[in-house]
Every structure is written in structure tokens, then in C-alpha cells.
Coordinates of C-alpha atoms in Angstrom, one line a residue:
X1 CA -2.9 -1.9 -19.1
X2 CA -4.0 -4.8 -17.1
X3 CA -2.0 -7.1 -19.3
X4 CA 1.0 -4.4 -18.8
X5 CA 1.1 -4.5 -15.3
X6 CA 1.3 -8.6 -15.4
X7 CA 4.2 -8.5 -17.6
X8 CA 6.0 -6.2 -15.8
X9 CA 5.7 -8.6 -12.6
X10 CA 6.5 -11.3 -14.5
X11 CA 10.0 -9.4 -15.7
X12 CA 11.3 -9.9 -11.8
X13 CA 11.0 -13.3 -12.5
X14 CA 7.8 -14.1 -10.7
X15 CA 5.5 -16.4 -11.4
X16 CA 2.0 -14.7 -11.5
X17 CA -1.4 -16.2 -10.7
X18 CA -4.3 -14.0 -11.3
X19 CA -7.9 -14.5 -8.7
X20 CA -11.1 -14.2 -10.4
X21 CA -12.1 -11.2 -8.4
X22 CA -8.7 -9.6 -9.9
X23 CA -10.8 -9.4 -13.1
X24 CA -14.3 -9.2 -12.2
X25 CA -16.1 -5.5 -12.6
X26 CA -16.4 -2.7 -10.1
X27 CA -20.2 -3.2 -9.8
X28 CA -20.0 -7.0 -9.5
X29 CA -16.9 -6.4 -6.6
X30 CA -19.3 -3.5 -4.9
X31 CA -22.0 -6.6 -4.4
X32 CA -20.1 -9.2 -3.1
X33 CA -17.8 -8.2 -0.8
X34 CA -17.5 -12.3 0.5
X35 CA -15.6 -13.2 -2.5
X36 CA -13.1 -10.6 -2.5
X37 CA -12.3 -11.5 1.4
X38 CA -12.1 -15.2 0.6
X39 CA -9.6 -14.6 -2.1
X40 CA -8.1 -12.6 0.2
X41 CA -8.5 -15.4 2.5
X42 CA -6.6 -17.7 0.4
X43 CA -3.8 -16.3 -1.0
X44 CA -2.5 -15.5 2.8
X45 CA -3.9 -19.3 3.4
X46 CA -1.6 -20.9 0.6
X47 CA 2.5 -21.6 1.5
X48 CA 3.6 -21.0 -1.9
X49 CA 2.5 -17.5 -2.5
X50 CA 5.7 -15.2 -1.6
X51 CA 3.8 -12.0 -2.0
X52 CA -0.1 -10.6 -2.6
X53 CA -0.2 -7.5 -4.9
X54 CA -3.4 -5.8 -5.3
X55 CA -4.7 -4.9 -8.9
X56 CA -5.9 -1.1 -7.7
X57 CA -7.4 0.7 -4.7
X58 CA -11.3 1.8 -4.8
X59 CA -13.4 2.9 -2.2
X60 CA -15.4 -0.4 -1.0
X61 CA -12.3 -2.5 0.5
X62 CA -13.7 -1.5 4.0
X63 CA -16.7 -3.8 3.4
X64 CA -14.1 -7.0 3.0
X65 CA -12.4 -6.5 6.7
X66 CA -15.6 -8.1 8.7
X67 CA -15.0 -11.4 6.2
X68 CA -11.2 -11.6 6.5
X69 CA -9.8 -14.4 8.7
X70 CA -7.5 -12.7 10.8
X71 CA -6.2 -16.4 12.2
X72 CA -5.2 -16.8 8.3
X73 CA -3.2 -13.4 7.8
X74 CA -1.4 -13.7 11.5
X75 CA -0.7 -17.3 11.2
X76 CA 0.9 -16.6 7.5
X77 CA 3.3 -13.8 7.3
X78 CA 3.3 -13.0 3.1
X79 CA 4.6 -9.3 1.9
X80 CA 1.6 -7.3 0.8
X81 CA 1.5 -4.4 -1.9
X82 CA -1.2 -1.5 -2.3
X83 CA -2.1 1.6 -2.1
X84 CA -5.4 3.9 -1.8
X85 CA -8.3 1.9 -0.5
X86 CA -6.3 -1.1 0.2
X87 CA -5.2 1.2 3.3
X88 CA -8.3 -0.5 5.7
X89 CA -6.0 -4.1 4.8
X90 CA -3.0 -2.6 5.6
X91 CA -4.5 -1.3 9.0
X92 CA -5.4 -4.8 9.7
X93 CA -1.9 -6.3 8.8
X94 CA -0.8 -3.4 10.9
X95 CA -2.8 -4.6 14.3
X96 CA -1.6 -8.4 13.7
X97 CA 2.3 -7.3 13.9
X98 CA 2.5 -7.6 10.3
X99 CA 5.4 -5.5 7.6
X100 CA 3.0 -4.2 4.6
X101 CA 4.5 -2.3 1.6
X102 CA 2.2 1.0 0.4
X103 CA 2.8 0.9 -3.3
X104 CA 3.9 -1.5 -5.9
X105 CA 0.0 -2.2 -7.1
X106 CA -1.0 -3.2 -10.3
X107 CA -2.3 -0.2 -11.3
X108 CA -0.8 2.4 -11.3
X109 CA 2.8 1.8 -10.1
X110 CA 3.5 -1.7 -12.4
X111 CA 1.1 -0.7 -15.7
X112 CA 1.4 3.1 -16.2
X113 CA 3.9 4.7 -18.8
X114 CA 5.4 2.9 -21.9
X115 CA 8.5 2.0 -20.0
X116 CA 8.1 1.7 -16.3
X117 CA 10.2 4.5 -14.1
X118 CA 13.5 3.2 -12.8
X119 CA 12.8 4.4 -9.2
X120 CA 9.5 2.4 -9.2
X121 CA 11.1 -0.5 -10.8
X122 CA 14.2 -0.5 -8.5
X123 CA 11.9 0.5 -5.1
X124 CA 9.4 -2.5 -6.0
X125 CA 12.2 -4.7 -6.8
X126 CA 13.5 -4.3 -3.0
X127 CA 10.4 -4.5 -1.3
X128 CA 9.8 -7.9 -3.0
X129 CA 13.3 -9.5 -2.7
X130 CA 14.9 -7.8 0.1
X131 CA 15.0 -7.6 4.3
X132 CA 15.1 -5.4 5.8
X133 CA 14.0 -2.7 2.6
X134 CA 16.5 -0.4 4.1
X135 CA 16.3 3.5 3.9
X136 CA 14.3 5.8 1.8
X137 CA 15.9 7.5 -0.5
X138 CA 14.3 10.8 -2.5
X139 CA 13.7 10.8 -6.0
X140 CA 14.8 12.9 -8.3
X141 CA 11.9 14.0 -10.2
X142 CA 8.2 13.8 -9.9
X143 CA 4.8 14.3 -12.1
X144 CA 1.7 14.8 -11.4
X145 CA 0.1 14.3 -15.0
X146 CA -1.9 10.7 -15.8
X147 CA -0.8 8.8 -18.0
X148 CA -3.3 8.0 -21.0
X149 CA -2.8 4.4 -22.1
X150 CA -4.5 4.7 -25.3
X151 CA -1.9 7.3 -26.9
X152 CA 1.5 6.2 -24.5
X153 CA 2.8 10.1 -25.0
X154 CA 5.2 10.2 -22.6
X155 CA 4.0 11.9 -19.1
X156 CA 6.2 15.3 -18.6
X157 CA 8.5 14.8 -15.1
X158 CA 9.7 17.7 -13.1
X159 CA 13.3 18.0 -11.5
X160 CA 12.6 16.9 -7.2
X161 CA 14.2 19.1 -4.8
X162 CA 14.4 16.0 -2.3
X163 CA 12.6 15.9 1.2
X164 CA 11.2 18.8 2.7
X165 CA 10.8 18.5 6.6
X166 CA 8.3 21.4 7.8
X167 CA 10.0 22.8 11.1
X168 CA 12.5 20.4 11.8
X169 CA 15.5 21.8 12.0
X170 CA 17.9 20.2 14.2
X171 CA 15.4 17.6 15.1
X172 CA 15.7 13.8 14.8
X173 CA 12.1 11.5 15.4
X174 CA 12.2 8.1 15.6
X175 CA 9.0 5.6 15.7
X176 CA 7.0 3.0 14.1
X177 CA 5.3 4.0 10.6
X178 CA 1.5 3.8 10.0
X179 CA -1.0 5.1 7.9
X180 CA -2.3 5.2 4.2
X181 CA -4.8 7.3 1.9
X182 CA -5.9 10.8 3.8
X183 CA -9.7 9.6 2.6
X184 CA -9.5 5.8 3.6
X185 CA -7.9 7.2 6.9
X186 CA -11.2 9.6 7.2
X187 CA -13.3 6.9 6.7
X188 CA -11.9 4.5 9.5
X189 CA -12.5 7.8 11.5
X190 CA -16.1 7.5 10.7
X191 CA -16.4 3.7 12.1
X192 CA -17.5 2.7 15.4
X193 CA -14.5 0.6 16.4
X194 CA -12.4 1.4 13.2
X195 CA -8.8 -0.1 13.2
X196 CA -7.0 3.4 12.6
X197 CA -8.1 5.4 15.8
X198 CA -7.3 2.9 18.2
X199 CA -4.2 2.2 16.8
X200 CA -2.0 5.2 17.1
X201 CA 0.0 5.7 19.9
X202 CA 2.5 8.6 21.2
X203 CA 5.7 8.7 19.5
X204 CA 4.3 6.9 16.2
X205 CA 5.1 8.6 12.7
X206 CA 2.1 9.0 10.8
X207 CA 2.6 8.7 6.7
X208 CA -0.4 10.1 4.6
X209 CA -0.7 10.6 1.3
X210 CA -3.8 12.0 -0.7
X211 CA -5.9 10.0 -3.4
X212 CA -6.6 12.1 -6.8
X213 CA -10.0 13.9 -4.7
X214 CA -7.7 15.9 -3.5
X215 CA -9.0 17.2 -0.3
X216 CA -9.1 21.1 0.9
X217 CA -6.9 23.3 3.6
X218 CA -9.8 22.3 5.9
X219 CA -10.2 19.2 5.6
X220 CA -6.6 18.2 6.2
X221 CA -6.4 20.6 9.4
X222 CA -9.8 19.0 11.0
X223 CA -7.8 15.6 10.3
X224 CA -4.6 16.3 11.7
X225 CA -6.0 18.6 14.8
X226 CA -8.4 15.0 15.5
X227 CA -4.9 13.0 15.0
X228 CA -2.6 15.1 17.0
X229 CA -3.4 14.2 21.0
X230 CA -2.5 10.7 19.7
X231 CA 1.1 10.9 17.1
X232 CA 3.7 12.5 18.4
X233 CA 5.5 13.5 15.1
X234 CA 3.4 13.5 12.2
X235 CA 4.5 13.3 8.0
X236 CA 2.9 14.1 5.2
X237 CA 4.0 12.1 1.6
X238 CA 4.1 8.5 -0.1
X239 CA 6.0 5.7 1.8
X240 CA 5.7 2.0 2.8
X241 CA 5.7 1.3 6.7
X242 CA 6.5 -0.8 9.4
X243 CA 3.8 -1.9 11.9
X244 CA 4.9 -2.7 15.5
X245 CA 6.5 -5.1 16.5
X246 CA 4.1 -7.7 18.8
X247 CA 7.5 -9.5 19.7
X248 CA 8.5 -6.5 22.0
X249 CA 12.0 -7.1 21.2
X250 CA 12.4 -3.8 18.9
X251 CA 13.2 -5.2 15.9
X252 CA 10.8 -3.8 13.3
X253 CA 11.6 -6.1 10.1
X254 CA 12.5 -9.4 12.2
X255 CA 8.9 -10.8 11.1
X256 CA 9.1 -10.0 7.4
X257 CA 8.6 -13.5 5.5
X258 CA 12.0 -14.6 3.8
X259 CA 12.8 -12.9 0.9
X260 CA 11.4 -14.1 -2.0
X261 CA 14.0 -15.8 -5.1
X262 CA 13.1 -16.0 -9.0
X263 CA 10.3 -18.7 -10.0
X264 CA 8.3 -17.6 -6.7
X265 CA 4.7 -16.6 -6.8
X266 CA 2.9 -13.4 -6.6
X267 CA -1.0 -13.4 -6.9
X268 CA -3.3 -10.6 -7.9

């Protein structure tokens, strides 16, 4: 599948350049922490990299954040994609004024399926070639099932009956978009001095979306009772964001790199 997912960044006409701690086992990435942040380090470091796409999410990326050079990343705007654990990165990107896309990792979004879903497909293509990404649309079927890649039987999708706002009739909200994975959100809760609860402030819309763990009714109320004193209008479901702007001049996407063009670089 890894193999998969290259290919299929390759097909927008990207150039692709694999890190070592792309392919290096879990265990191996669990004890040494250093080496994923210089990677990290790097790829934001290097001028010809248009865009930095992580291979999957985890539970360990926390332990990078203390290593990562946050001169680099705010000195060298470069689109970001991940989901899951790569939420404590995004969080960071988030605090230095940066645009970060949630999805469009290696794995799942790019190797899962025998032919890659046209609303991933299209929704990745945009976030990688286009600014501003524009607006959201719904899509128009879903799944839950996973996809085994030794047998490539075709997952079963169910028809989408399009957003569903929870008491919002007749309402409009308008704010900047933060969050990431319910768990890796709970876990920055956990931190003395984590990024996430001294970052929201009134009037922010916060995204969540739940790993595969799946958490109980109780969980999510104790999170969202914790998170509602500070977000004034709060949303549950999958989405990329837009941090604030450190300009102060309103405009969300000005500080987006360029737009990237066939032959550019991505790196895993």
C-alpha cells in the first residue's frame, strides 16, 4: 500500500522524495523521536519542497514537538497534510500563523481502495494546487468499512444526506478553524503547557473528528463541557482548517505558500 500511496502522488505530477524515517518501523520511530523532528526539520528547511505529506498518524508525534525548530516552520511557509496524531504538528503550525490541510496522508486517504475516490482525489488535488481552497462542499456518500489491501474487494459506500448542523437553524457562525483527532486533542489536554488549551479563543470554530478508538457518550461530553467556556461555536466532523492570521489584517489564506505547478516536490 505504501508503494500505492506514492504512485498516486506522483499521478498529480509531483515529484516525490521519500525520508528515511518515512520507512523506518513503529518501534524504531517510538525510540527516537530526534530523527523524526529533524526530518521534520528539514523538509520545512529546504526551498524546493512545495508541500510535506505525512505517511500516517500514530500516537507518539507529541514526543517530536520539543525537537522541532519552530524558527524553521515560521520562517518557511510549505502546505502540510495529515491527519490523526499529526494533529500536535498541526497545532504548532496553528500557533506560528500557519494554513495546514487535515487529510490527504499517505495512508489512508492516497493508498486505500483499488482506485482512489474522486472526492479524495479532487479535494487533495485543490489543497495542493490551489489558493485560497475555497468552500467545502458535502459528499455524496460515505463508508465506514476498511479497506483490506490484500483482497482489493471493493469497500461498500452509503448514499450522504449532506451536512447536518445540530440546532442551527437560522444561524450563521463565522471564525477561524482549529482542531484535529478527539484523542490527540485529549492528550494536549493532559500536558502542562500543551499547545491546544491555550490556543482557543471565543468565537473560534472547533473541527473534531474521532480516530478508529472510537470514544464513548462520556468521554466526548467531559471534552466538550472542558472546551466550551473557551469556543464559541463548536463542530463536530472531518475538515481542513485555517489558523489565524498573525498579520491582523483578516485575511485567513494570504500566507498560504504559492500554489504549487507540475514537476514540484512533495516529501514523505
Amino acid at each position: 500500500m505504501f508503494d500505492r500511496g506514492i504512485s498516486r502522488l506522483e499521478s498529480y505530477a509531483l515529484n516525490v522524495e521519500l525520508f528515511e524515517t518515512a520507512t523506518r518501523e513503529t518501534d524504531w520511530l517510538r525510540s527516537h523521536p530526534e530523527a523524526r523532528a529533524a526530518d521534520v526539520n528539514r523538509a520545512f528547511a529546504d526551498d524546493n519542497i512545495d508541500g510535506i505529506v505525512a505517511a500516517m498518524g500514530g500516537n507518539r508525534a507529541m514526543q517530536i514537538i520539543e525537537d522541532i525548530d519552530e524558527s524553521i516552520l515560521r520562517d518557511n511557509p510549505t502546505r502540510f497534510f495529515g491527519s490523526s496524531d499529526n494533529t500536535h504538528l498541526h497545532l504548532l503550525l496553528n500557533r506560528l500563523g500557519w494554513v495546514s490541510f487535515y487529510g490527504g496522508q499517505l495512508f489512508p486517504d492516497l493508498a486505500v481502495d483499488s482506485e482512489m475516490h474522486p472526492f479524495t482525489y479532487r479535494n487533495i488535488e485543490r489543497a495542493m494546487f490551489q489558493t485560497p481552497f475555497g468552500g467545502c462542499q458535502s459528499a455524496a456518500e460515505w463508508t465506514d468499512e476498511y479497506d483490506d489491501p490484500k483482497t482489493d474487494v471493493p469497500r461498500d459506500w452509503f448514499p450522504a444526506d449532506g451536512w447536518y448542523w445540530h440546532n442551527a437553524t437560522g444561524k450563521t457562525v463565522t471564525g477561524t478553524v482549529l482542531g484535529g483527532c478527539f484523542e490527540m486533542l485529549e492528550s494536549q489536554l493532559m500536558l502542562s503547557g500543551g499547545l491546544f488549551s491555550h490556543m482557543i479563543e471565543p468565537g473560534d470554530v472547533l473541527a473534531v473528528e474521532t480516530s478508529g478508538e472510537t470514544p464513548t457518550h462520556a468521554e466526548v461530553e467531559r471534552f466538550f463541557t472542558v472546551q466550551a467556556s473557551a469556543a464559541t461555536s463548536l463542530t463536530l466532523g472531518d475538515t481542513g482548517w485555517s489558523p489565524r492570521n498573525t498579520e491582523g489584517n483578516g485575511d485567513e489564506t494570504k500566507r498560504l505558500p504559492a500554489g504549487a505547478t507540475p514537476n514540484h516536490r512533495a516529501r514523505l
